[in-house]
Amino acid sequence: MCGIVGYIGENPERNLLYKLRLLEYRGYDSAGIAVSRGTSGAPSENNPLAVTKRAGELKNLENAVAQAGVTAGARLGIGHTRWATHGKPDATNAHPHVSSDGKWAVVHNGIIENHCELKRFLQNEGYSFYSETDTETIAKLLEYFEKRGFAPLQAIKRACDVLQGSFALAVLHENDDAIYFAKNKSPLYLAFSKRSNKKTATVQQADADAEAEGDLFIASDVVCFNDFAEEYYALPDKTYGFATAEKAEFYDGTGEIRLSSEKINAKSLCLRNNYAHYMLKEIYDTKNAIKEETDYFKTHLTRENYPLLFQPRAFKKIILTGCGTAYHAALTGARIIEEKCGADCEVYVGSEFYNAGYKLNKHALVVLISQSGETADTLAALTFAKEKGAATLAMINAEHSTLAKAADMALPVNAGAEIAVASTKAYSCQLVALYALAQTFQAAERQLPRPDLSGADELVKRLSYGDEEELRSFATLFGEGKKLFFIGRGTDYFTALEASLKIKETSYINADVYYAGELKHGFLALVDENAYVTAFATQKDTFLKTLSNAKEAQARGAKIILFTTASQEETKPYENSFFRILRVPKTDDALQSVQNVLPWQLIAYFLSVSKGLNPDKPRNLAKSVTVE
Ligand code: F6R
């Protein structure tokens, strides 16, 4: 949610824009850059910091930069791609934001919670504001401190002392050869294109510790470093400092702490190859991703690495939480865990997790599921769980994320980088990881050294993406403008929730989801001859009941689409009941949801494309939701 970059080197235009493209998944409401030449002179004598920003996708900024030649001679730059939180997505509210004297330019990811109060204070001091953003307050605050005699780094520190909320900042100050930065809660990383041998940097040291040669990069995501750096600095919360092309200094204002400098996982490199969109590529990545994930679990999900998970009945309660798609995975995961080992499970969306409060203590395990590992609501759930003394397990895709580092244990789902905003392969890998966790608890009960993952091996062999032509025809059907209803029971209902979310976010078409048994308790009033009701019925024990519910809708004029694992033979007696049937192969019960979701991800994709939309960038959304 908002991506920021900073760069010092010979080619700010190429590097800033290229890195912003990699971060565009974090928001595409607007984009902007600010550049300077540092001590060797500014891009224009009267305008030391050249700021260019445009509303809309990054390509608008790219065109503007190419036409204006604003980066000529510049050596330092910061950039931003925005997901709007404060103020509409126009060019005025786009970052960078500048101080009144034009000496400071700021890009920001996060939310300044006390910005209204700070703005009032600054207005009383004579400052006027041109935008509706919280970020402009930071630029004016830096100017305010500088005018009171603080050197730039001290002005940054002073600002950090008064800012409340979440922020990752990259800041230029006119004619300085440095980029200033600060971080609290929002992710921020730093890398040099060639690293010295030093593996750590020390906070609160006046002398430089992170020496390096070559270009400097600052970014919201390590994906920006993949093509050049083997190591990078992951900044801890409440850190500020500066970086030049030669060195970086990090401060925390209290004492010495070590910053980790970690190896980058080359797997996070993600290319679209010949696919028209990332979403399509990522759906078709699923099989390989599950294979890699399963192989990883076979060697890493062991008693030695996760002793707590292998203790029989170690937890009185297991609580699963996540947001959006990750929450849907949690719903299914809880059922699998309960079935496999009889554990007492509960599920909460991240933003409602505080409701789990009275059930949390050291006998509870909280499983936090997140693709990005940066979702603010899930991070808040983690903080809450830790405060209550519960054990925490982060189930993440982004291995080096905040969630992965902060939880007691981390289990990577290894789906590889996911760029499309709509989560697809990460969801499938989350389901497999939850299956592996359930098998681990079962192994613990049975005193076995490792979980039996043969079901996942079988799944990889049999997983079917379905027939594209058939799925396109369903996309056409769902695009006809009828009222869409999805019904199901148990895990079928959870798959229906995820199918509906994929369709909503990529096609802006509504599909109401109901428990099949609930339809008659009120929602049936919505059904008429203008409705398509899809019955998700892939479980044998609930098949007939779901079918009856679908027929109740049919009796009110709806057309019924059956989504099932049943064979032609098995559905023959009911043949006349259905308008269309979509079949999926049967798998291990605990992994059926992985197979089930695939055709729906593809249907959502085809539906989006048929409407002329870009499925990779749904309107109003961003991939990494770093605000609560
Ligand atoms: C939907 C989607 C979102 C995310 C949610 C949580 O396709 O991608 O609903 O699942 O924002 O994100 P993570 O998993 O990064 O915590």
PDB file of C-alpha atoms in Angstrom, residues 176-389:
ATOM      1  CA  ASP A 176      22.587  17.337   0.154  1.00  0.00           C
ATOM      2  CA  ASP A 177      24.341  14.242  -1.138  1.00  0.00           C
ATOM      3  CA  ALA A 178      22.219  12.054   1.104  1.00  0.00           C
ATOM      4  CA  ILE A 179      18.796  10.516   1.234  1.00  0.00           C
ATOM      5  CA  TYR A 180      17.292  10.662   4.690  1.00  0.00           C
ATOM      6  CA  PHE A 181      14.958   7.941   5.820  1.00  0.00           C
ATOM      7  CA  ALA A 182      12.809   6.907   8.761  1.00  0.00           C
ATOM      8  CA  LYS A 183      10.714   3.874   9.531  1.00  0.00           C
ATOM      9  CA  ASN A 184       7.998   2.892  11.933  1.00  0.00           C
ATOM     10  CA  LYS A 185       5.637  -0.019  11.198  1.00  0.00           C
ATOM     11  CA  SER A 186       5.725   0.344   7.393  1.00  0.00           C
ATOM     12  CA  PRO A 187       8.431  -1.747   5.702  1.00  0.00           C
ATOM     13  CA  LEU A 188      11.695  -0.181   4.523  1.00  0.00           C
ATOM     14  CA  TYR A 189      14.839  -1.791   3.153  1.00  0.00           C
ATOM     15  CA  LEU A 190      18.191  -0.488   2.000  1.00  0.00           C
ATOM     16  CA  ALA A 191      20.819  -2.023  -0.289  1.00  0.00           C
ATOM     17  CA  PHE A 192      24.001  -1.021  -2.073  1.00  0.00           C
ATOM     18  CA  SER A 193      24.673  -2.369  -5.505  1.00  0.00           C
ATOM     19  CA  LYS A 194      28.019  -3.751  -4.335  1.00  0.00           C
ATOM     20  CA  ARG A 195      28.338  -4.621  -0.725  1.00  0.00           C
ATOM     21  CA  SER A 196      31.401  -4.479   1.501  1.00  0.00           C
ATOM     22  CA  ASN A 197      32.116  -7.558   3.599  1.00  0.00           C
ATOM     23  CA  LYS A 198      30.468  -6.101   6.662  1.00  0.00           C
ATOM     24  CA  LYS A 199      27.364  -8.000   7.566  1.00  0.00           C
ATOM     25  CA  THR A 200      25.809  -5.690  10.121  1.00  0.00           C
ATOM     26  CA  ALA A 201      25.295  -2.025  10.661  1.00  0.00           C
ATOM     27  CA  THR A 202      25.207  -0.451  14.059  1.00  0.00           C
ATOM     28  CA  VAL A 203      22.635   1.987  15.216  1.00  0.00           C
ATOM     29  CA  GLN A 204      23.572   5.135  17.095  1.00  0.00           C
ATOM     30  CA  GLN A 205      27.094   5.236  15.752  1.00  0.00           C
ATOM     31  CA  ALA A 206      28.519   8.441  14.460  1.00  0.00           C
ATOM     32  CA  ASP A 207      31.009   6.649  12.233  1.00  0.00           C
ATOM     33  CA  ALA A 208      29.712   4.855   9.200  1.00  0.00           C
ATOM     34  CA  ASP A 209      29.311   1.147   9.545  1.00  0.00           C
ATOM     35  CA  ALA A 210      27.495   0.153   6.403  1.00  0.00           C
ATOM     36  CA  GLU A 211      30.225   1.005   3.944  1.00  0.00           C
ATOM     37  CA  ALA A 212      29.619   0.200   0.329  1.00  0.00           C
ATOM     38  CA  GLU A 213      30.504   1.053  -3.226  1.00  0.00           C
ATOM     39  CA  GLY A 214      28.216   1.761  -6.111  1.00  0.00           C
ATOM     40  CA  ASP A 215      24.595   2.789  -6.204  1.00  0.00           C
ATOM     41  CA  LEU A 216      22.351   3.049  -3.198  1.00  0.00           C
ATOM     42  CA  PHE A 217      18.737   1.881  -3.184  1.00  0.00           C
ATOM     43  CA  ILE A 218      16.001   2.299  -0.598  1.00  0.00           C
ATOM     44  CA  ALA A 219      12.672   0.566  -1.136  1.00  0.00           C
ATOM     45  CA  SER A 220       9.451  -0.699   0.425  1.00  0.00           C
ATOM     46  CA  ASP A 221      10.056  -4.222  -0.830  1.00  0.00           C
ATOM     47  CA  VAL A 222      13.153  -6.339  -1.426  1.00  0.00           C
ATOM     48  CA  VAL A 223      11.749  -7.209  -4.828  1.00  0.00           C
ATOM     49  CA  CYS A 224      13.553  -4.014  -5.926  1.00  0.00           C
ATOM     50  CA  PHE A 225      16.951  -5.480  -5.041  1.00  0.00           C
ATOM     51  CA  ASN A 226      16.706  -8.831  -6.745  1.00  0.00           C
ATOM     52  CA  ASP A 227      18.635  -7.933  -9.841  1.00  0.00           C
ATOM     53  CA  PHE A 228      21.760  -6.597  -8.156  1.00  0.00           C
ATOM     54  CA  ALA A 229      22.117  -7.222  -4.424  1.00  0.00           C
ATOM     55  CA  GLU A 230      22.782 -10.338  -2.430  1.00  0.00           C
ATOM     56  CA  GLU A 231      22.281  -8.641   0.877  1.00  0.00           C
ATOM     57  CA  TYR A 232      20.245  -5.793   2.190  1.00  0.00           C
ATOM     58  CA  TYR A 233      19.352  -4.028   5.391  1.00  0.00           C
ATOM     59  CA  ALA A 234      15.912  -4.591   6.834  1.00  0.00           C
ATOM     60  CA  LEU A 235      15.252  -1.515   8.953  1.00  0.00           C
ATOM     61  CA  PRO A 236      13.662  -2.133  12.344  1.00  0.00           C
ATOM     62  CA  ASP A 237      10.856   0.063  13.636  1.00  0.00           C
ATOM     63  CA  LYS A 238      11.691   3.458  15.088  1.00  0.00           C
ATOM     64  CA  THR A 239      14.831   3.819  12.991  1.00  0.00           C
ATOM     65  CA  TYR A 240      15.951   6.933  11.176  1.00  0.00           C
ATOM     66  CA  GLY A 241      19.161   7.824   9.411  1.00  0.00           C
ATOM     67  CA  PHE A 242      20.718   8.758   6.133  1.00  0.00           C
ATOM     68  CA  ALA A 243      22.506   7.099   3.258  1.00  0.00           C
ATOM     69  CA  THR A 244      24.970   8.391   0.708  1.00  0.00           C
ATOM     70  CA  ALA A 245      26.497   6.467  -2.178  1.00  0.00           C
ATOM     71  CA  GLU A 246      29.253   5.334   0.200  1.00  0.00           C
ATOM     72  CA  LYS A 247      27.646   4.637   3.526  1.00  0.00           C
ATOM     73  CA  ALA A 248      24.511   4.445   5.608  1.00  0.00           C
ATOM     74  CA  GLU A 249      24.009   5.421   9.210  1.00  0.00           C
ATOM     75  CA  PHE A 250      21.099   4.137  11.233  1.00  0.00           C
ATOM     76  CA  TYR A 251      19.899   5.594  14.516  1.00  0.00           C
ATOM     77  CA  ASP A 252      17.283   4.532  16.991  1.00  0.00           C
ATOM     78  CA  GLY A 253      17.749   7.273  19.536  1.00  0.00           C
ATOM     79  CA  THR A 254      18.183   4.863  22.458  1.00  0.00           C
ATOM     80  CA  GLY A 255      21.131   2.521  22.227  1.00  0.00           C
ATOM     81  CA  GLU A 256      22.961   0.148  20.021  1.00  0.00           C
ATOM     82  CA  ILE A 257      21.024  -2.410  18.102  1.00  0.00           C
ATOM     83  CA  ARG A 258      22.002  -4.614  15.246  1.00  0.00           C
ATOM     84  CA  LEU A 259      20.271  -4.451  11.892  1.00  0.00           C
ATOM     85  CA  SER A 260      19.997  -7.715  10.087  1.00  0.00           C
ATOM     86  CA  SER A 261      21.507  -7.938   6.662  1.00  0.00           C
ATOM     87  CA  GLU A 262      19.928 -10.897   4.989  1.00  0.00           C
ATOM     88  CA  LYS A 263      20.364 -12.953   1.887  1.00  0.00           C
ATOM     89  CA  ILE A 264      17.725 -12.255  -0.698  1.00  0.00           C
ATOM     90  CA  ASN A 265      15.693 -15.163  -1.900  1.00  0.00           C
ATOM     91  CA  ALA A 266      16.249 -15.167  -5.654  1.00  0.00           C
ATOM     92  CA  LYS A 267      12.898 -16.929  -6.045  1.00  0.00           C
ATOM     93  CA  SER A 268      11.131 -13.671  -5.444  1.00  0.00           C
ATOM     94  CA  LEU A 269      12.176 -12.596  -8.942  1.00  0.00           C
ATOM     95  CA  CYS A 270       8.993 -12.724 -10.924  1.00  0.00           C
ATOM     96  CA  LEU A 271       8.635 -12.382 -14.670  1.00  0.00           C
ATOM     97  CA  ARG A 272       5.405 -12.364 -16.604  1.00  0.00           C
ATOM     98  CA  ASN A 273       7.026 -14.273 -19.471  1.00  0.00           C
ATOM     99  CA  ASN A 274       4.586 -14.725 -22.338  1.00  0.00           C
ATOM    100  CA  TYR A 275       1.448 -14.468 -20.263  1.00  0.00           C
ATOM    101  CA  ALA A 276      -0.844 -11.520 -20.924  1.00  0.00           C
ATOM    102  CA  HIS A 277      -1.173 -10.789 -17.211  1.00  0.00           C
ATOM    103  CA  TYR A 278       0.525 -11.699 -13.959  1.00  0.00           C
ATOM    104  CA  MET A 279      -2.741 -13.082 -12.641  1.00  0.00           C
ATOM    105  CA  LEU A 280      -2.912 -15.701 -15.384  1.00  0.00           C
ATOM    106  CA  LYS A 281       0.737 -16.605 -14.981  1.00  0.00           C
ATOM    107  CA  GLU A 282       0.399 -16.895 -11.243  1.00  0.00           C
ATOM    108  CA  ILE A 283      -2.642 -19.178 -11.503  1.00  0.00           C
ATOM    109  CA  TYR A 284      -0.691 -21.444 -13.836  1.00  0.00           C
ATOM    110  CA  ASP A 285       2.297 -21.315 -11.439  1.00  0.00           C
ATOM    111  CA  THR A 286       0.212 -23.092  -8.800  1.00  0.00           C
ATOM    112  CA  LYS A 287       1.214 -26.659  -9.524  1.00  0.00           C
ATOM    113  CA  ASN A 288       4.957 -25.928  -9.413  1.00  0.00           C
ATOM    114  CA  ALA A 289       4.549 -23.718  -6.393  1.00  0.00           C
ATOM    115  CA  ILE A 290       2.789 -26.506  -4.464  1.00  0.00           C
ATOM    116  CA  LYS A 291       5.454 -28.970  -5.481  1.00  0.00           C
ATOM    117  CA  GLU A 292       8.251 -26.706  -4.253  1.00  0.00           C
ATOM    118  CA  GLU A 293       6.339 -25.944  -1.106  1.00  0.00           C
ATOM    119  CA  THR A 294       5.743 -29.620  -0.340  1.00  0.00           C
ATOM    120  CA  ASP A 295       9.397 -30.499  -0.985  1.00  0.00           C
ATOM    121  CA  TYR A 296      10.401 -27.679   1.352  1.00  0.00           C
ATOM    122  CA  PHE A 297       8.064 -28.913   4.092  1.00  0.00           C
ATOM    123  CA  LYS A 298       9.461 -32.419   3.765  1.00  0.00           C
ATOM    124  CA  THR A 299      12.905 -31.199   4.757  1.00  0.00           C
ATOM    125  CA  HIS A 300      12.059 -28.235   6.988  1.00  0.00           C
ATOM    126  CA  LEU A 301       8.802 -29.014   8.775  1.00  0.00           C
ATOM    127  CA  THR A 302      10.556 -31.165  11.359  1.00  0.00           C
ATOM    128  CA  ARG A 303      10.584 -31.629  15.098  1.00  0.00           C
ATOM    129  CA  GLU A 304      14.025 -29.975  15.244  1.00  0.00           C
ATOM    130  CA  ASN A 305      12.840 -26.798  13.503  1.00  0.00           C
ATOM    131  CA  TYR A 306       9.390 -26.551  15.101  1.00  0.00           C
ATOM    132  CA  PRO A 307       9.578 -28.392  18.462  1.00  0.00           C
ATOM    133  CA  LEU A 308       6.455 -26.678  19.791  1.00  0.00           C
ATOM    134  CA  LEU A 309       4.292 -27.885  16.906  1.00  0.00           C
ATOM    135  CA  PHE A 310       5.401 -31.467  17.522  1.00  0.00           C
ATOM    136  CA  GLN A 311       4.359 -31.495  21.174  1.00  0.00           C
ATOM    137  CA  PRO A 312       1.142 -33.494  21.497  1.00  0.00           C
ATOM    138  CA  ARG A 313      -1.765 -31.364  22.749  1.00  0.00           C
ATOM    139  CA  ALA A 314       0.556 -28.417  23.306  1.00  0.00           C
ATOM    140  CA  PHE A 315      -2.312 -25.971  22.723  1.00  0.00           C
ATOM    141  CA  LYS A 316      -5.777 -25.866  24.221  1.00  0.00           C
ATOM    142  CA  LYS A 317      -6.960 -23.632  21.431  1.00  0.00           C
ATOM    143  CA  ILE A 318      -5.762 -22.840  17.926  1.00  0.00           C
ATOM    144  CA  ILE A 319      -6.876 -19.519  16.510  1.00  0.00           C
ATOM    145  CA  LEU A 320      -6.385 -18.722  12.848  1.00  0.00           C
ATOM    146  CA  THR A 321      -6.499 -15.231  11.470  1.00  0.00           C
ATOM    147  CA  GLY A 322      -5.869 -13.330   8.251  1.00  0.00           C
ATOM    148  CA  CYS A 323      -7.564 -10.843   5.952  1.00  0.00           C
ATOM    149  CA  GLY A 324      -9.420 -11.243   2.668  1.00  0.00           C
ATOM    150  CA  THR A 325      -8.196 -14.279   0.809  1.00  0.00           C
ATOM    151  CA  ALA A 326      -5.925 -15.294   3.692  1.00  0.00           C
ATOM    152  CA  TYR A 327      -8.994 -15.277   5.945  1.00  0.00           C
ATOM    153  CA  HIS A 328     -10.747 -17.631   3.516  1.00  0.00           C
ATOM    154  CA  ALA A 329      -7.738 -19.945   3.737  1.00  0.00           C
ATOM    155  CA  ALA A 330      -7.973 -19.745   7.542  1.00  0.00           C
ATOM    156  CA  LEU A 331     -11.645 -20.803   7.455  1.00  0.00           C
ATOM    157  CA  THR A 332     -10.809 -23.897   5.446  1.00  0.00           C
ATOM    158  CA  GLY A 333      -7.631 -24.569   7.452  1.00  0.00           C
ATOM    159  CA  ALA A 334      -9.528 -24.614  10.740  1.00  0.00           C
ATOM    160  CA  ARG A 335     -11.840 -27.353   9.420  1.00  0.00           C
ATOM    161  CA  ILE A 336      -8.883 -29.430   8.225  1.00  0.00           C
ATOM    162  CA  ILE A 337      -7.044 -29.087  11.538  1.00  0.00           C
ATOM    163  CA  GLU A 338     -10.158 -29.984  13.515  1.00  0.00           C
ATOM    164  CA  GLU A 339     -10.773 -33.044  11.379  1.00  0.00           C
ATOM    165  CA  LYS A 340      -7.184 -34.268  11.432  1.00  0.00           C
ATOM    166  CA  CYS A 341      -6.448 -33.928  15.125  1.00  0.00           C
ATOM    167  CA  GLY A 342      -9.594 -32.830  16.925  1.00  0.00           C
ATOM    168  CA  ALA A 343      -8.060 -29.518  17.998  1.00  0.00           C
ATOM    169  CA  ASP A 344     -10.337 -26.720  19.117  1.00  0.00           C
ATOM    170  CA  CYS A 345     -10.053 -24.095  16.355  1.00  0.00           C
ATOM    171  CA  GLU A 346     -11.506 -20.630  15.838  1.00  0.00           C
ATOM    172  CA  VAL A 347     -11.151 -18.164  12.996  1.00  0.00           C
ATOM    173  CA  TYR A 348     -11.173 -14.360  12.991  1.00  0.00           C
ATOM    174  CA  VAL A 349     -10.534 -11.748  10.337  1.00  0.00           C
ATOM    175  CA  GLY A 350      -7.504  -9.714  11.368  1.00  0.00           C
ATOM    176  CA  SER A 351      -9.469  -6.537  12.068  1.00  0.00           C
ATOM    177  CA  GLU A 352     -11.820  -8.410  14.450  1.00  0.00           C
ATOM    178  CA  PHE A 353      -9.116 -10.372  16.185  1.00  0.00           C
ATOM    179  CA  TYR A 354      -9.416  -8.388  19.388  1.00  0.00           C
ATOM    180  CA  ASN A 355     -12.682 -10.307  19.899  1.00  0.00           C
ATOM    181  CA  ALA A 356     -10.568 -13.401  20.493  1.00  0.00           C
ATOM    182  CA  GLY A 357      -9.007 -11.662  23.480  1.00  0.00           C
ATOM    183  CA  TYR A 358     -10.532 -13.591  26.311  1.00  0.00           C
ATOM    184  CA  LYS A 359      -9.527 -16.898  24.717  1.00  0.00           C
ATOM    185  CA  LEU A 360      -5.891 -15.948  24.431  1.00  0.00           C
ATOM    186  CA  ASN A 361      -3.257 -17.093  26.877  1.00  0.00           C
ATOM    187  CA  LYS A 362      -0.072 -19.124  26.806  1.00  0.00           C
ATOM    188  CA  HIS A 363      -2.074 -22.261  26.012  1.00  0.00           C
ATOM    189  CA  ALA A 364      -3.291 -20.814  22.715  1.00  0.00           C
ATOM    190  CA  LEU A 365      -1.545 -20.910  19.353  1.00  0.00           C
ATOM    191  CA  VAL A 366      -2.359 -18.086  16.964  1.00  0.00           C
ATOM    192  CA  VAL A 367      -1.712 -18.816  13.289  1.00  0.00           C
ATOM    193  CA  LEU A 368      -1.386 -15.584  11.294  1.00  0.00           C
ATOM    194  CA  ILE A 369      -1.816 -16.121   7.569  1.00  0.00           C
ATOM    195  CA  SER A 370      -0.579 -13.518   5.117  1.00  0.00           C
ATOM    196  CA  GLN A 371       0.857 -13.475   1.623  1.00  0.00           C
ATOM    197  CA  SER A 372       2.746 -10.213   2.102  1.00  0.00           C
ATOM    198  CA  GLY A 373       3.459 -10.468   5.823  1.00  0.00           C
ATOM    199  CA  GLU A 374       2.904  -6.698   5.939  1.00  0.00           C
ATOM    200  CA  THR A 375      -0.885  -6.471   6.303  1.00  0.00           C
ATOM    201  CA  ALA A 376      -1.540  -3.978   9.083  1.00  0.00           C
ATOM    202  CA  ASP A 377      -4.625  -5.761  10.468  1.00  0.00           C
ATOM    203  CA  THR A 378      -2.752  -9.060  10.664  1.00  0.00           C
ATOM    204  CA  LEU A 379       0.249  -7.364  12.280  1.00  0.00           C
ATOM    205  CA  ALA A 380      -2.096  -5.773  14.821  1.00  0.00           C
ATOM    206  CA  ALA A 381      -3.497  -9.258  15.535  1.00  0.00           C
ATOM    207  CA  LEU A 382       0.051 -10.494  16.093  1.00  0.00           C
ATOM    208  CA  THR A 383       0.810  -7.710  18.570  1.00  0.00           C
ATOM    209  CA  PHE A 384      -2.416  -8.445  20.424  1.00  0.00           C
ATOM    210  CA  ALA A 385      -1.723 -12.199  20.538  1.00  0.00           C
ATOM    211  CA  LYS A 386       1.782 -11.596  21.874  1.00  0.00           C
ATOM    212  CA  GLU A 387       0.527  -9.186  24.511  1.00  0.00           C
ATOM    213  CA  LYS A 388      -1.779 -11.920  25.762  1.00  0.00           C
ATOM    214  CA  GLY A 389       1.078 -14.428  25.899  1.00  0.00           C
TER     215      GLY A 389
END
